[in-house]
Amino acid sequence: MGPRLLAASEKFLGVTYVLGPLGEGPDAEFDRGPLLSYTELDCTTFVEETMAFALGGGEDRALDILRRIRYRDGLISYQTRNHFPEVDWLPNNMAAGFLKDITARVGGANTRTARKIISKREWYAAKTAADMQGFEAEPPAQIEARLNRLRALGADMPDQQASIDYVPLESVFALLGSIPSGTVAALVREDNPNEPTLVSHQFFIFDGPAGKVIRHAAYGKMVMDVPAADYLAGLAGASWRVLGLNLASVN
């Protein structure tokens, strides 16, 4: 699978980073961004589209797979989108058979587990009009009513206990050679009450001509490659402390 993921991801190199570029299409209630983009991606949508094309080949098949990667049970709606890596994206894609957690296999005795209470209720309640796409022509009163409906989606959602395995950052350097090419990595940070998640970034780790490389949609930049050792070294001392990497293989 590694070579297929590498080939599928090549077409996205140089694509501009835009946060939240995809939505539920032109008739969506809250986010009318496209279901697929070749011109704008963020870290998660880059991983999703690469997986979809590696698994599906042509666009029609890839779109069907992308639907099942991005949405719980493949049902397209804002509320069924896999928003939270720890309690939605990773577990739902493992249940669907697209991913397998290999963190413990790589990390062995070094493997640790991070935990956090995820509050989707608070996350939805904090939504603003900027979180909705495609409604610029609507009157302000309609936008406000739409925003209130979006916020209400989380009103009855219970808090969830999230747990995610990771290889500690200080151990990753020695284990880079054990990480299979094409692995999906999630950057796990310490629990911060001011942040809604533990995972702040997702990317691929590939074999490169001079060692492991990270291919990712870099915030504020584009889809690009960076030597894995250099990228990981730059995470030390981050104000929101990085714990390590969760690792998953694509099936």
PDB file of C-alpha atoms in Angstrom:
ATOM      1  CA  MET A   1       0.000   0.000   0.000  1.00  0.00           C
ATOM      2  CA  GLY A   2       2.918   2.362   0.640  1.00  0.00           C
ATOM      3  CA  PRO A   3       3.794   2.804  -3.065  1.00  0.00           C
ATOM      4  CA  ARG A   4       0.134   3.416  -3.953  1.00  0.00           C
ATOM      5  CA  LEU A   5      -0.206   6.069  -1.260  1.00  0.00           C
ATOM      6  CA  LEU A   6       3.032   7.695  -2.377  1.00  0.00           C
ATOM      7  CA  ALA A   7       1.842   7.816  -5.987  1.00  0.00           C
ATOM      8  CA  ALA A   8      -1.625   9.095  -5.058  1.00  0.00           C
ATOM      9  CA  SER A   9      -0.172  11.848  -2.893  1.00  0.00           C
ATOM     10  CA  GLU A  10       2.174  13.093  -5.642  1.00  0.00           C
ATOM     11  CA  LYS A  11      -0.649  14.882  -7.463  1.00  0.00           C
ATOM     12  CA  PHE A  12      -1.271  17.051  -4.408  1.00  0.00           C
ATOM     13  CA  LEU A  13       2.277  18.335  -3.927  1.00  0.00           C
ATOM     14  CA  GLY A  14       2.211  22.124  -4.087  1.00  0.00           C
ATOM     15  CA  VAL A  15      -1.534  22.391  -3.419  1.00  0.00           C
ATOM     16  CA  THR A  16      -2.286  25.434  -1.248  1.00  0.00           C
ATOM     17  CA  TYR A  17      -3.133  24.937   2.423  1.00  0.00           C
ATOM     18  CA  VAL A  18      -6.623  26.159   3.324  1.00  0.00           C
ATOM     19  CA  LEU A  19      -8.233  25.194   6.623  1.00  0.00           C
ATOM     20  CA  GLY A  20     -11.515  23.332   6.183  1.00  0.00           C
ATOM     21  CA  PRO A  21     -11.707  23.353   2.364  1.00  0.00           C
ATOM     22  CA  LEU A  22     -14.238  20.535   2.005  1.00  0.00           C
ATOM     23  CA  GLY A  23     -17.887  20.478   2.979  1.00  0.00           C
ATOM     24  CA  GLU A  24     -21.074  18.604   2.185  1.00  0.00           C
ATOM     25  CA  GLY A  25     -21.660  20.053  -1.276  1.00  0.00           C
ATOM     26  CA  PRO A  26     -23.791  22.832  -2.818  1.00  0.00           C
ATOM     27  CA  ASP A  27     -27.051  21.922  -1.075  1.00  0.00           C
ATOM     28  CA  ALA A  28     -25.640  21.426   2.424  1.00  0.00           C
ATOM     29  CA  GLU A  29     -27.272  23.049   5.421  1.00  0.00           C
ATOM     30  CA  PHE A  30     -24.104  24.268   7.135  1.00  0.00           C
ATOM     31  CA  ASP A  31     -21.026  23.813   4.933  1.00  0.00           C
ATOM     32  CA  ARG A  32     -21.353  24.060   1.158  1.00  0.00           C
ATOM     33  CA  GLY A  33     -17.701  23.463   0.430  1.00  0.00           C
ATOM     34  CA  PRO A  34     -16.999  20.837  -2.254  1.00  0.00           C
ATOM     35  CA  LEU A  35     -16.830  17.125  -1.530  1.00  0.00           C
ATOM     36  CA  LEU A  36     -13.453  16.929  -3.314  1.00  0.00           C
ATOM     37  CA  SER A  37     -10.747  19.486  -4.087  1.00  0.00           C
ATOM     38  CA  TYR A  38      -7.583  19.479  -6.172  1.00  0.00           C
ATOM     39  CA  THR A  39      -6.669  23.099  -5.375  1.00  0.00           C
ATOM     40  CA  GLU A  40      -7.104  23.573  -1.608  1.00  0.00           C
ATOM     41  CA  LEU A  41      -6.415  21.121   1.221  1.00  0.00           C
ATOM     42  CA  ASP A  42      -5.678  21.029   4.930  1.00  0.00           C
ATOM     43  CA  CYS A  43      -3.814  18.307   6.785  1.00  0.00           C
ATOM     44  CA  THR A  44      -6.753  15.947   7.253  1.00  0.00           C
ATOM     45  CA  THR A  45      -8.345  16.413   3.832  1.00  0.00           C
ATOM     46  CA  PHE A  46      -4.952  15.767   2.208  1.00  0.00           C
ATOM     47  CA  VAL A  47      -4.701  12.460   4.083  1.00  0.00           C
ATOM     48  CA  GLU A  48      -8.308  11.586   3.253  1.00  0.00           C
ATOM     49  CA  GLU A  49      -8.052  12.299  -0.470  1.00  0.00           C
ATOM     50  CA  THR A  50      -4.728  10.488  -0.765  1.00  0.00           C
ATOM     51  CA  MET A  51      -6.214   7.424   0.930  1.00  0.00           C
ATOM     52  CA  ALA A  52      -9.297   7.562  -1.294  1.00  0.00           C
ATOM     53  CA  PHE A  53      -7.320   7.678  -4.546  1.00  0.00           C
ATOM     54  CA  ALA A  54      -4.830   5.047  -3.390  1.00  0.00           C
ATOM     55  CA  LEU A  55      -7.666   2.689  -2.509  1.00  0.00           C
ATOM     56  CA  GLY A  56     -10.043   3.609  -5.311  1.00  0.00           C
ATOM     57  CA  GLY A  57      -8.007   4.565  -8.343  1.00  0.00           C
ATOM     58  CA  GLY A  58     -10.327   6.656 -10.539  1.00  0.00           C
ATOM     59  CA  GLU A  59     -12.291   9.656  -9.341  1.00  0.00           C
ATOM     60  CA  ASP A  60     -15.734   8.012  -9.164  1.00  0.00           C
ATOM     61  CA  ARG A  61     -14.506   5.142  -7.004  1.00  0.00           C
ATOM     62  CA  ALA A  62     -12.318   7.499  -4.969  1.00  0.00           C
ATOM     63  CA  LEU A  63     -15.284   9.764  -4.240  1.00  0.00           C
ATOM     64  CA  ASP A  64     -17.253   6.815  -2.894  1.00  0.00           C
ATOM     65  CA  ILE A  65     -14.358   5.781  -0.647  1.00  0.00           C
ATOM     66  CA  LEU A  66     -13.770   9.385   0.425  1.00  0.00           C
ATOM     67  CA  ARG A  67     -17.402   9.569   1.538  1.00  0.00           C
ATOM     68  CA  ARG A  68     -16.856   6.578   3.808  1.00  0.00           C
ATOM     69  CA  ILE A  69     -13.556   7.932   5.140  1.00  0.00           C
ATOM     70  CA  ARG A  70     -14.901  11.398   5.966  1.00  0.00           C
ATOM     71  CA  TYR A  71     -18.307  10.411   7.348  1.00  0.00           C
ATOM     72  CA  ARG A  72     -19.512   7.930   9.941  1.00  0.00           C
ATOM     73  CA  ASP A  73     -21.191   5.045   8.100  1.00  0.00           C
ATOM     74  CA  GLY A  74     -20.717   7.001   4.860  1.00  0.00           C
ATOM     75  CA  LEU A  75     -23.691   9.280   5.613  1.00  0.00           C
ATOM     76  CA  ILE A  76     -22.969  12.791   4.351  1.00  0.00           C
ATOM     77  CA  SER A  77     -23.941  15.473   6.863  1.00  0.00           C
ATOM     78  CA  TYR A  78     -22.159  17.953   9.073  1.00  0.00           C
ATOM     79  CA  GLN A  79     -23.025  16.016  12.219  1.00  0.00           C
ATOM     80  CA  THR A  80     -21.785  12.684  10.848  1.00  0.00           C
ATOM     81  CA  ARG A  81     -18.492  14.103   9.555  1.00  0.00           C
ATOM     82  CA  ASN A  82     -15.498  12.668  11.403  1.00  0.00           C
ATOM     83  CA  HIS A  83     -14.539  15.957  13.055  1.00  0.00           C
ATOM     84  CA  PHE A  84     -12.580  14.685  16.059  1.00  0.00           C
ATOM     85  CA  PRO A  85      -9.524  12.506  15.351  1.00  0.00           C
ATOM     86  CA  GLU A  86      -9.576  10.727  18.713  1.00  0.00           C
ATOM     87  CA  VAL A  87     -13.262   9.784  18.922  1.00  0.00           C
ATOM     88  CA  ASP A  88     -14.401  10.031  15.275  1.00  0.00           C
ATOM     89  CA  TRP A  89     -11.810   9.918  12.515  1.00  0.00           C
ATOM     90  CA  LEU A  90      -9.444   7.245  13.797  1.00  0.00           C
ATOM     91  CA  PRO A  91     -11.898   4.820  15.455  1.00  0.00           C
ATOM     92  CA  ASN A  92     -14.491   5.121  12.689  1.00  0.00           C
ATOM     93  CA  ASN A  93     -11.936   4.496   9.950  1.00  0.00           C
ATOM     94  CA  MET A  94     -10.572   1.525  11.864  1.00  0.00           C
ATOM     95  CA  ALA A  95     -14.090   0.141  12.253  1.00  0.00           C
ATOM     96  CA  ALA A  96     -14.675   0.660   8.519  1.00  0.00           C
ATOM     97  CA  GLY A  97     -11.509  -1.293   7.733  1.00  0.00           C
ATOM     98  CA  PHE A  98      -9.531   1.569   6.197  1.00  0.00           C
ATOM     99  CA  LEU A  99      -6.966   1.866   9.008  1.00  0.00           C
ATOM    100  CA  LYS A 100      -5.180  -0.317  11.538  1.00  0.00           C
ATOM    101  CA  ASP A 101      -3.425   1.112  14.588  1.00  0.00           C
ATOM    102  CA  ILE A 102       0.242   0.071  14.552  1.00  0.00           C
ATOM    103  CA  THR A 103       1.465   2.362  17.330  1.00  0.00           C
ATOM    104  CA  ALA A 104       2.147  -0.438  19.807  1.00  0.00           C
ATOM    105  CA  ARG A 105       3.752  -2.584  17.115  1.00  0.00           C
ATOM    106  CA  VAL A 106       6.275   0.153  16.370  1.00  0.00           C
ATOM    107  CA  GLY A 107       6.638   1.589  19.860  1.00  0.00           C
ATOM    108  CA  GLY A 108       6.689  -1.636  21.829  1.00  0.00           C
ATOM    109  CA  ALA A 109       7.356  -1.022  25.509  1.00  0.00           C
ATOM    110  CA  ASN A 110       7.784   2.687  24.807  1.00  0.00           C
ATOM    111  CA  THR A 111       4.118   3.084  23.842  1.00  0.00           C
ATOM    112  CA  ARG A 112       2.066   5.426  26.004  1.00  0.00           C
ATOM    113  CA  THR A 113      -1.607   6.471  26.098  1.00  0.00           C
ATOM    114  CA  ALA A 114      -2.991  10.011  26.209  1.00  0.00           C
ATOM    115  CA  ARG A 115      -6.487  10.733  27.503  1.00  0.00           C
ATOM    116  CA  LYS A 116      -8.892  13.641  27.353  1.00  0.00           C
ATOM    117  CA  ILE A 117     -12.565  14.374  27.919  1.00  0.00           C
ATOM    118  CA  ILE A 118     -13.936  15.533  24.552  1.00  0.00           C
ATOM    119  CA  SER A 119     -16.878  17.948  24.722  1.00  0.00           C
ATOM    120  CA  LYS A 120     -18.664  18.125  21.401  1.00  0.00           C
ATOM    121  CA  ARG A 121     -21.356  20.180  23.103  1.00  0.00           C
ATOM    122  CA  GLU A 122     -18.859  22.957  23.868  1.00  0.00           C
ATOM    123  CA  TRP A 123     -17.306  22.651  20.411  1.00  0.00           C
ATOM    124  CA  TYR A 124     -20.639  23.136  18.653  1.00  0.00           C
ATOM    125  CA  ALA A 125     -21.666  25.929  21.020  1.00  0.00           C
ATOM    126  CA  ALA A 126     -18.520  27.873  20.092  1.00  0.00           C
ATOM    127  CA  LYS A 127     -19.283  27.826  16.358  1.00  0.00           C
ATOM    128  CA  THR A 128     -19.415  31.149  14.512  1.00  0.00           C
ATOM    129  CA  ALA A 129     -20.619  32.227  11.080  1.00  0.00           C
ATOM    130  CA  ALA A 130     -17.035  31.810   9.844  1.00  0.00           C
ATOM    131  CA  ASP A 131     -17.427  28.046  10.328  1.00  0.00           C
ATOM    132  CA  MET A 132     -20.142  27.922   7.657  1.00  0.00           C
ATOM    133  CA  GLN A 133     -19.303  28.026   3.936  1.00  0.00           C
ATOM    134  CA  GLY A 134     -21.431  29.147   1.012  1.00  0.00           C
ATOM    135  CA  PHE A 135     -23.926  31.514   2.613  1.00  0.00           C
ATOM    136  CA  GLU A 136     -22.357  34.892   1.883  1.00  0.00           C
ATOM    137  CA  ALA A 137     -25.421  36.040  -0.086  1.00  0.00           C
ATOM    138  CA  GLU A 138     -27.892  35.230   2.679  1.00  0.00           C
ATOM    139  CA  PRO A 139     -29.406  38.030   4.787  1.00  0.00           C
ATOM    140  CA  PRO A 140     -27.830  38.338   8.255  1.00  0.00           C
ATOM    141  CA  ALA A 141     -30.993  37.110   9.976  1.00  0.00           C
ATOM    142  CA  GLN A 142     -30.965  33.879   7.959  1.00  0.00           C
ATOM    143  CA  ILE A 143     -27.277  33.338   8.668  1.00  0.00           C
ATOM    144  CA  GLU A 144     -27.897  33.819  12.383  1.00  0.00           C
ATOM    145  CA  ALA A 145     -30.789  31.342  12.321  1.00  0.00           C
ATOM    146  CA  ARG A 146     -28.638  28.839  10.452  1.00  0.00           C
ATOM    147  CA  LEU A 147     -25.823  29.321  12.961  1.00  0.00           C
ATOM    148  CA  ASN A 148     -28.212  28.698  15.843  1.00  0.00           C
ATOM    149  CA  ARG A 149     -29.276  25.421  14.222  1.00  0.00           C
ATOM    150  CA  LEU A 150     -25.624  24.429  13.870  1.00  0.00           C
ATOM    151  CA  ARG A 151     -24.891  25.189  17.505  1.00  0.00           C
ATOM    152  CA  ALA A 152     -27.953  23.225  18.586  1.00  0.00           C
ATOM    153  CA  LEU A 153     -26.588  20.028  17.015  1.00  0.00           C
ATOM    154  CA  GLY A 154     -24.319  19.518  19.998  1.00  0.00           C
ATOM    155  CA  ALA A 155     -26.770  20.455  22.731  1.00  0.00           C
ATOM    156  CA  ASP A 156     -27.539  16.879  23.754  1.00  0.00           C
ATOM    157  CA  MET A 157     -24.180  15.294  22.960  1.00  0.00           C
ATOM    158  CA  PRO A 158     -22.566  13.702  26.029  1.00  0.00           C
ATOM    159  CA  ASP A 159     -18.900  14.175  26.814  1.00  0.00           C
ATOM    160  CA  GLN A 160     -16.657  11.373  25.543  1.00  0.00           C
ATOM    161  CA  GLN A 161     -13.539   9.898  27.123  1.00  0.00           C
ATOM    162  CA  ALA A 162     -10.889   9.832  24.410  1.00  0.00           C
ATOM    163  CA  SER A 163      -7.766   7.702  24.593  1.00  0.00           C
ATOM    164  CA  ILE A 164      -5.054   7.450  21.975  1.00  0.00           C
ATOM    165  CA  ASP A 165      -1.799   5.501  21.942  1.00  0.00           C
ATOM    166  CA  TYR A 166       1.395   7.262  20.942  1.00  0.00           C
ATOM    167  CA  VAL A 167       5.111   6.680  20.557  1.00  0.00           C
ATOM    168  CA  PRO A 168       6.814   9.343  22.708  1.00  0.00           C
ATOM    169  CA  LEU A 169       8.579  12.044  20.731  1.00  0.00           C
ATOM    170  CA  GLU A 170      11.914  11.226  22.352  1.00  0.00           C
ATOM    171  CA  SER A 171      11.557   7.588  21.203  1.00  0.00           C
ATOM    172  CA  VAL A 172      10.420   8.263  17.639  1.00  0.00           C
ATOM    173  CA  PHE A 173      13.862   9.216  16.332  1.00  0.00           C
ATOM    174  CA  ALA A 174      15.342   5.804  17.118  1.00  0.00           C
ATOM    175  CA  LEU A 175      12.272   4.039  15.721  1.00  0.00           C
ATOM    176  CA  LEU A 176      11.861   5.956  12.443  1.00  0.00           C
ATOM    177  CA  GLY A 177      13.328   3.060  10.487  1.00  0.00           C
ATOM    178  CA  SER A 178      10.613   0.765  11.866  1.00  0.00           C
ATOM    179  CA  ILE A 179       7.755   2.921  10.594  1.00  0.00           C
ATOM    180  CA  PRO A 180       6.383   1.476   7.328  1.00  0.00           C
ATOM    181  CA  SER A 181       6.293   3.772   4.312  1.00  0.00           C
ATOM    182  CA  GLY A 182       2.772   5.136   3.875  1.00  0.00           C
ATOM    183  CA  THR A 183       1.962   5.247   7.581  1.00  0.00           C
ATOM    184  CA  VAL A 184      -0.643   7.811   8.649  1.00  0.00           C
ATOM    185  CA  ALA A 185       0.685   9.704  11.660  1.00  0.00           C
ATOM    186  CA  ALA A 186      -1.281  11.842  14.098  1.00  0.00           C
ATOM    187  CA  LEU A 187       0.547  14.418  16.196  1.00  0.00           C
ATOM    188  CA  VAL A 188      -0.549  13.899  19.812  1.00  0.00           C
ATOM    189  CA  ARG A 189      -0.196  16.758  22.287  1.00  0.00           C
ATOM    190  CA  GLU A 190      -0.764  16.964  26.019  1.00  0.00           C
ATOM    191  CA  ASP A 191      -4.249  17.639  27.342  1.00  0.00           C
ATOM    192  CA  ASN A 192      -4.872  21.388  27.270  1.00  0.00           C
ATOM    193  CA  PRO A 193      -8.220  22.602  28.648  1.00  0.00           C
ATOM    194  CA  ASN A 194      -8.207  25.414  26.084  1.00  0.00           C
ATOM    195  CA  GLU A 195      -7.964  23.006  23.142  1.00  0.00           C
ATOM    196  CA  PRO A 196     -10.810  20.701  22.033  1.00  0.00           C
ATOM    197  CA  THR A 197      -8.574  17.799  20.955  1.00  0.00           C
ATOM    198  CA  LEU A 198      -5.314  16.003  21.639  1.00  0.00           C
ATOM    199  CA  VAL A 199      -4.429  15.596  17.955  1.00  0.00           C
ATOM    200  CA  SER A 200      -3.316  18.778  16.205  1.00  0.00           C
ATOM    201  CA  HIS A 201      -1.965  17.490  12.874  1.00  0.00           C
ATOM    202  CA  GLN A 202      -2.077  14.491  10.529  1.00  0.00           C
ATOM    203  CA  PHE A 203       0.417  13.466   7.846  1.00  0.00           C
ATOM    204  CA  PHE A 204       2.100  10.616   5.984  1.00  0.00           C
ATOM    205  CA  ILE A 205       5.526   9.160   6.660  1.00  0.00           C
ATOM    206  CA  PHE A 206       7.202   7.848   3.501  1.00  0.00           C
ATOM    207  CA  ASP A 207      10.553   6.372   2.590  1.00  0.00           C
ATOM    208  CA  GLY A 208      12.595   8.998   0.764  1.00  0.00           C
ATOM    209  CA  PRO A 209      15.912   8.800  -1.093  1.00  0.00           C
ATOM    210  CA  ALA A 210      17.770  10.139   1.957  1.00  0.00           C
ATOM    211  CA  GLY A 211      15.608   8.652   4.718  1.00  0.00           C
ATOM    212  CA  LYS A 212      12.105   9.065   6.069  1.00  0.00           C
ATOM    213  CA  VAL A 213      10.126  12.090   4.905  1.00  0.00           C
ATOM    214  CA  ILE A 214       6.932  13.640   6.176  1.00  0.00           C
ATOM    215  CA  ARG A 215       4.495  14.592   3.427  1.00  0.00           C
ATOM    216  CA  HIS A 216       1.834  16.913   4.757  1.00  0.00           C
ATOM    217  CA  ALA A 217      -0.338  19.934   4.150  1.00  0.00           C
ATOM    218  CA  ALA A 218       1.731  22.441   6.116  1.00  0.00           C
ATOM    219  CA  TYR A 219      -0.286  25.114   7.907  1.00  0.00           C
ATOM    220  CA  GLY A 220      -0.232  28.396   5.995  1.00  0.00           C
ATOM    221  CA  LYS A 221       1.871  26.886   3.203  1.00  0.00           C
ATOM    222  CA  MET A 222       1.150  23.940   0.905  1.00  0.00           C
ATOM    223  CA  VAL A 223       1.392  20.183   0.559  1.00  0.00           C
ATOM    224  CA  MET A 224       5.110  19.519   0.838  1.00  0.00           C
ATOM    225  CA  ASP A 225       7.835  17.121   1.918  1.00  0.00           C
ATOM    226  CA  VAL A 226      10.173  17.684   4.850  1.00  0.00           C
ATOM    227  CA  PRO A 227      12.834  15.342   6.265  1.00  0.00           C
ATOM    228  CA  ALA A 228      11.180  13.501   9.150  1.00  0.00           C
ATOM    229  CA  ALA A 229      14.086  13.980  11.553  1.00  0.00           C
ATOM    230  CA  ASP A 230      14.125  17.742  10.927  1.00  0.00           C
ATOM    231  CA  TYR A 231      10.376  18.064  11.377  1.00  0.00           C
ATOM    232  CA  LEU A 232      10.325  16.067  14.599  1.00  0.00           C
ATOM    233  CA  ALA A 233      13.300  17.967  16.025  1.00  0.00           C
ATOM    234  CA  GLY A 234      11.394  21.194  15.458  1.00  0.00           C
ATOM    235  CA  LEU A 235       8.561  20.007  17.708  1.00  0.00           C
ATOM    236  CA  ALA A 236      10.678  19.988  20.858  1.00  0.00           C
ATOM    237  CA  GLY A 237       9.890  22.876  23.146  1.00  0.00           C
ATOM    238  CA  ALA A 238       6.504  23.669  21.567  1.00  0.00           C
ATOM    239  CA  SER A 239       4.303  25.782  23.840  1.00  0.00           C
ATOM    240  CA  TRP A 240       1.530  23.180  23.481  1.00  0.00           C
ATOM    241  CA  ARG A 241       3.725  20.232  24.349  1.00  0.00           C
ATOM    242  CA  VAL A 242       3.977  17.418  21.823  1.00  0.00           C
ATOM    243  CA  LEU A 243       3.750  13.965  23.405  1.00  0.00           C
ATOM    244  CA  GLY A 244       4.437  11.878  20.322  1.00  0.00           C
ATOM    245  CA  LEU A 245       2.932  10.153  17.300  1.00  0.00           C
ATOM    246  CA  ASN A 246      -0.007   7.831  16.847  1.00  0.00           C
ATOM    247  CA  LEU A 247       0.629   5.548  13.868  1.00  0.00           C
ATOM    248  CA  ALA A 248      -1.831   3.771  11.581  1.00  0.00           C
ATOM    249  CA  SER A 249      -1.471   1.695   8.431  1.00  0.00           C
ATOM    250  CA  VAL A 250      -3.864   2.012   5.502  1.00  0.00           C
ATOM    251  CA  ASN A 251      -5.537  -1.270   4.556  1.00  0.00           C
TER     252      ASN A 251
END
